[in-house]
Coordinates of C-alpha atoms in Angstrom, one line a residue:
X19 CA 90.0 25.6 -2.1
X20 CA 90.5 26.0 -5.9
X21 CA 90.2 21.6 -6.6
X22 CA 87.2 21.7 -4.5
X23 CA 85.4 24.8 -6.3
X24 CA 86.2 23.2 -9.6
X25 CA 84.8 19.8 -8.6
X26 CA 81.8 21.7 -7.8
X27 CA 81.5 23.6 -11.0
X28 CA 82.0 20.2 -12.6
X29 CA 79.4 18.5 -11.0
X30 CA 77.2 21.5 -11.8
X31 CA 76.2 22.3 -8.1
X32 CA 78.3 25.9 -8.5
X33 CA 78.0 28.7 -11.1
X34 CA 81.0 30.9 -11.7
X35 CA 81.0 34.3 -13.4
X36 CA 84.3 36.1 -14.3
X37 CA 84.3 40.0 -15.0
X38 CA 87.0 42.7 -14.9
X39 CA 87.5 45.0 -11.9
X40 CA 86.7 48.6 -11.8
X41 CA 89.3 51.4 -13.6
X42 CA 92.6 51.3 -12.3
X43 CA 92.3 48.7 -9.8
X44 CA 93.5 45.9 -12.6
X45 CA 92.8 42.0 -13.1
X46 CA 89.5 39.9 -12.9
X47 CA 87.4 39.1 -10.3
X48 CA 85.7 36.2 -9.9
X49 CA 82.0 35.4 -8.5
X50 CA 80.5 32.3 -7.1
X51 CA 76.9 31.1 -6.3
X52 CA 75.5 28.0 -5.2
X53 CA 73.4 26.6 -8.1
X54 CA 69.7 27.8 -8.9
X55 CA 68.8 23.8 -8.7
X56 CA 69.5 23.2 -5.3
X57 CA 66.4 26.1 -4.3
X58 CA 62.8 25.1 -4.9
X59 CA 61.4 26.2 -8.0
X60 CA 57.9 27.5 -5.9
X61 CA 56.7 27.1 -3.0
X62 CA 54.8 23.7 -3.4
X63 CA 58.2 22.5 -3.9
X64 CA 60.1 20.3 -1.0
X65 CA 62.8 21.6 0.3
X66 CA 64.9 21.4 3.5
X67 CA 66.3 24.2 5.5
X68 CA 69.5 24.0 6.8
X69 CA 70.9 27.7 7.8
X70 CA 74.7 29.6 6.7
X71 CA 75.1 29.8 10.7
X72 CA 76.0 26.0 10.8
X73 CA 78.6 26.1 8.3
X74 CA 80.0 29.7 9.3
X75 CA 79.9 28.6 12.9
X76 CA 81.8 25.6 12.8
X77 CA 79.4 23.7 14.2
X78 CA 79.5 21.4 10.5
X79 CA 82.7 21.8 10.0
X80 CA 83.6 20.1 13.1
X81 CA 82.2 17.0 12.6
X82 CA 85.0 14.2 12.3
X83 CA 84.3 12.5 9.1
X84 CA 83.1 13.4 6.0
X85 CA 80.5 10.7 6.4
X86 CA 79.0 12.4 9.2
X87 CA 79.2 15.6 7.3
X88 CA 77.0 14.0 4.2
X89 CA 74.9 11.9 6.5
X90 CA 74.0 15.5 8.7
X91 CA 72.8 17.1 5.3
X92 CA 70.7 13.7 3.8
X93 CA 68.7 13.5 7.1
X94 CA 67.9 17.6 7.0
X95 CA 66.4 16.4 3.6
X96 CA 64.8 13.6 5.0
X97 CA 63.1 15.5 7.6
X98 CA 59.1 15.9 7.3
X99 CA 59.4 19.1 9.1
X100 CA 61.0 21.4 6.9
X101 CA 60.4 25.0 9.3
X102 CA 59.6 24.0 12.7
X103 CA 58.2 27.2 13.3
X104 CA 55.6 27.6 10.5
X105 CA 54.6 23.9 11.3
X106 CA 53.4 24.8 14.6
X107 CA 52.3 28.3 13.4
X108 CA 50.2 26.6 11.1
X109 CA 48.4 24.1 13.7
X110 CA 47.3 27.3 15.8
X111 CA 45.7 28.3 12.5
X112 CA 44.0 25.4 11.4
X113 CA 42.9 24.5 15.2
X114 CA 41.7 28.2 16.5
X115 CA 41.8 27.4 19.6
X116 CA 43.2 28.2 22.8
X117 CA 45.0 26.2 24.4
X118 CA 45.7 24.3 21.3
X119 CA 47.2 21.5 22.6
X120 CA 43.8 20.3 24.3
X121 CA 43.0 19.0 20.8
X122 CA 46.1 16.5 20.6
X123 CA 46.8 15.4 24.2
X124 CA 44.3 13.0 26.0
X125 CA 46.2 14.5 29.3
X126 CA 48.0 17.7 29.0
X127 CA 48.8 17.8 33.2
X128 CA 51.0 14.8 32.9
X129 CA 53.8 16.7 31.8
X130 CA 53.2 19.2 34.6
X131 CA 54.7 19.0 38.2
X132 CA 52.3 19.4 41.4
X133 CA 52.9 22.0 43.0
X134 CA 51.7 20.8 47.3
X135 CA 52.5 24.6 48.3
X136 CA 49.2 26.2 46.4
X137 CA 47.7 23.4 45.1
X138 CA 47.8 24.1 41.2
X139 CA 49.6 22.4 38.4
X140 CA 52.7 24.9 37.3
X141 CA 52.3 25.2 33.7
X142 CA 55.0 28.0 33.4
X143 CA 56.6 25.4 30.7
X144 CA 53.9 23.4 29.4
X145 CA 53.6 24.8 25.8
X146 CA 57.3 24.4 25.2
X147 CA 57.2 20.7 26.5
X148 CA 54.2 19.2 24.3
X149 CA 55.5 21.4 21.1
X150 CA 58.7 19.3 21.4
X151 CA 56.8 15.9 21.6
X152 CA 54.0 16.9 19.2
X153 CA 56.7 17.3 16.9
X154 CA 57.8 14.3 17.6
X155 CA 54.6 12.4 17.2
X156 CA 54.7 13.5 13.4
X157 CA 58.3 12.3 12.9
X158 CA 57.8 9.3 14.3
X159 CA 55.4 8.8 11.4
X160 CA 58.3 8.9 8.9
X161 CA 61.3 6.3 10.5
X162 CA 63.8 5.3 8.0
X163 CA 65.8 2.3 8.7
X164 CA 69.6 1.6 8.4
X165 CA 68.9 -0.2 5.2
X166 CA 66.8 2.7 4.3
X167 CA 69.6 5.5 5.2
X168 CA 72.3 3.8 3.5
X169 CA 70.0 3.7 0.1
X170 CA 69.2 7.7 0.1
X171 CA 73.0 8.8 1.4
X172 CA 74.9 6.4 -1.0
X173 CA 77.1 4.7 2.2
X174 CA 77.2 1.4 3.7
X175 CA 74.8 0.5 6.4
X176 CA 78.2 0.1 8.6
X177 CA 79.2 3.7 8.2
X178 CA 75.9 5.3 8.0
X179 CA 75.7 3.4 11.6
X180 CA 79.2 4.8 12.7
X181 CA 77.8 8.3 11.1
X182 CA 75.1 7.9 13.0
X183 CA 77.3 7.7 16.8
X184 CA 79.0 10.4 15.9
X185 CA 76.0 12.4 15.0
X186 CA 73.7 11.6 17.9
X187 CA 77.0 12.5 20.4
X188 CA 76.4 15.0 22.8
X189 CA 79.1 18.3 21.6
X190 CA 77.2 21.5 22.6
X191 CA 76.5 22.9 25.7
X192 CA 77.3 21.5 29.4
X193 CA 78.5 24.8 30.7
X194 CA 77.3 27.0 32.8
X195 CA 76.3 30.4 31.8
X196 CA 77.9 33.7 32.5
X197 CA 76.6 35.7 35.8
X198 CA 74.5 33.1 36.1
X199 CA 74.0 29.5 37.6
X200 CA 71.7 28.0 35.0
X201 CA 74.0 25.8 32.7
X202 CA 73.7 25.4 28.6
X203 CA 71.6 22.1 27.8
X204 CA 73.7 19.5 26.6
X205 CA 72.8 18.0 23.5
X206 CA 73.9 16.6 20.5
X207 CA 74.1 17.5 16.5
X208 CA 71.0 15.2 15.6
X209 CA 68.0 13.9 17.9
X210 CA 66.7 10.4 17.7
X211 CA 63.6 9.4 18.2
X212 CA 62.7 6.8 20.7
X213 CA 64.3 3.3 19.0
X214 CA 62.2 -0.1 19.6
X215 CA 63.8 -3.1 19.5
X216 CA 63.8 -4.0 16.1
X217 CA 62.3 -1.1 14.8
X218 CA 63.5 2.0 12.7
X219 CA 62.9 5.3 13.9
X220 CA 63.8 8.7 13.2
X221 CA 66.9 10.8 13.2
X222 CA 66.6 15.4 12.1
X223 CA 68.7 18.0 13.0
X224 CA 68.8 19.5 16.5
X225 CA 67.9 23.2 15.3
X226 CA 69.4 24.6 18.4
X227 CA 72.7 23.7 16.8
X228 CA 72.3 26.6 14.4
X229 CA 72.8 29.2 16.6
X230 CA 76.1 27.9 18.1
X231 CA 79.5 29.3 17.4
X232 CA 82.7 28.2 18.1
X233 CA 86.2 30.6 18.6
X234 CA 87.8 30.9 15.0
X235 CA 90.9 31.2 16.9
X236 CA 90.2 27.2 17.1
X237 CA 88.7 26.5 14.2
X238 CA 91.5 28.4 12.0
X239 CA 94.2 26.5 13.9
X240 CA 94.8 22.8 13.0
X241 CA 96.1 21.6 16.3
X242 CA 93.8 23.3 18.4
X243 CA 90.9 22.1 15.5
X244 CA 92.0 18.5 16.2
X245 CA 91.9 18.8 20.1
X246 CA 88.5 20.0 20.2
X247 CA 87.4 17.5 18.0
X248 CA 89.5 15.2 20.5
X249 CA 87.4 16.6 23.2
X250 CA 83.6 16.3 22.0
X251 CA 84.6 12.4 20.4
X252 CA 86.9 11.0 22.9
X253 CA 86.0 7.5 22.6
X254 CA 85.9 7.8 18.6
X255 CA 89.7 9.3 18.5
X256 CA 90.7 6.5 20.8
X257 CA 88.8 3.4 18.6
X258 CA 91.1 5.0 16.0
X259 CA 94.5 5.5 17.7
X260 CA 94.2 1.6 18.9
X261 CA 93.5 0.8 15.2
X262 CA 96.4 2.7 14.2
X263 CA 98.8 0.8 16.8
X264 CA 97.2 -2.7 15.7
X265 CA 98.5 -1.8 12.1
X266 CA 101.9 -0.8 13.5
X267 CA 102.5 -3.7 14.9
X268 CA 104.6 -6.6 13.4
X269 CA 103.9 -10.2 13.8
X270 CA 106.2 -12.3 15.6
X271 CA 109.0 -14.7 13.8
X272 CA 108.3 -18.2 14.8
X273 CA 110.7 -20.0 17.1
X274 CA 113.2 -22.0 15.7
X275 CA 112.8 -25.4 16.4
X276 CA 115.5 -28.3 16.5

């Protein structure tokens, strides 16, 4: 912990400040903040959110490779939508109307289902269906290409593409809730948007991953750390246990010949 806060006072990403404790309780104590340049200096300033509750959850932390870990970071920077929230917030205003969404789809009912019994569409979950792919109409504005990726994070095109497996890898949910029979979605770190051949698109957080916890029994426990990372990358922990077999292995002495 102490290398890795120095590096980061080196690189001038942490400030440190060093003062004496109170009476009779003896020694120094030492402070730590993030630095003052990684928060927008107003609020015309870009700037991406990406909340304590991911790191303190484990949900960052239990990504497999640090590349994932730096990649997961450079596309919450990347993203044009910094606060889902106040985006949407700010269409109502702009748009004063209701429904809103009558100004951006040709054909609202064909994310409805028919419902023969009465007659009528049920539009129960409308609202929440087009603000996910409205959203995703302004991302798909902004697609950044392998080539493009590998330029802003610093890493190979190869290993922002194997960050990019891991990333887009189903780990949360799948389970079924308690006292009920609806089951937690299943979905992955980061979404992607829909990929033409040939074609870049775009990859942003899944914000529902910042709510998610994990049992700090687990994460504080190195073997039990490793098997859960086991079980949400199964095919990744086995690309790299045949790897580490192939290396083990010695080649063959030739045969002797007369």
């Amino acid at each position: 912990m102490s290398q890795a806060f120095n590096r980061l006072v080196t690189l001038g990403l942490m400030q440190t400040r060093r003062e004496p404790r109170e009476k009779y309780l003896g020694g120094y104590l030492t402070w730590y903040r993030l630095s003052a340049s990684f928060y927008p200096a107003d609020r015309d300033d870009p700037y991406a959110e990406i909340p304590s509750s991911l790191f303190y959850g484990g949900a960052w932390g239990l990504l497999p490779t640090s590349a994932a870990r730096h990649l997961y970071v450079v596309l919450a920077c990347l993203d044009p939508i910094g606060n889902e929230k106040a985006y949407l917030d700010s269409i109502l205003e702009d748009t004063q109307a209701e429904p809103w969404w009558d100004l951006y789809f040709e054909n609202p009912l064909r994310y409805l289902e028919y419902d023969e019994s009465n007659g009528r569409y049920d539009s129960k979950d409308l609202e929440p269906k087009l603000r996910i792919d409205y959203l995703a109409g302004h991302r798909a504005r902004y697609p950044a290409s392998l080539a493009e990726l590998s330029d802003y994070s610093g890493m190979t095109r190869a290993t922002v593409s194997s960050a990019l497996q891991v990333l887009t890898t189903p780990i949360f949910g799948g389970h079924q809730r308690q006292d009920s029979t609806k089951r937690y979605p299943h979905f992955a770190p980061v979404i992607k948007g829909h990929a033409a051949a040939r074609m870049p698109t775009w990859h942003v957080p899944d914000r529902r991953a910042n709510d998610w916890t994990f049992n700090l029994d687990w994460l504080n426990d190195p073997e039990k750390f490793e098997r859960l990372r086991k079980d949400r990358w199964p095919t990744l922990f086995r690309r790299r246990g045949q790897k580490a077999r192939g290396r083990g292995r010695r080649p063959r002495p030739a045969a002797n010949r007369p």
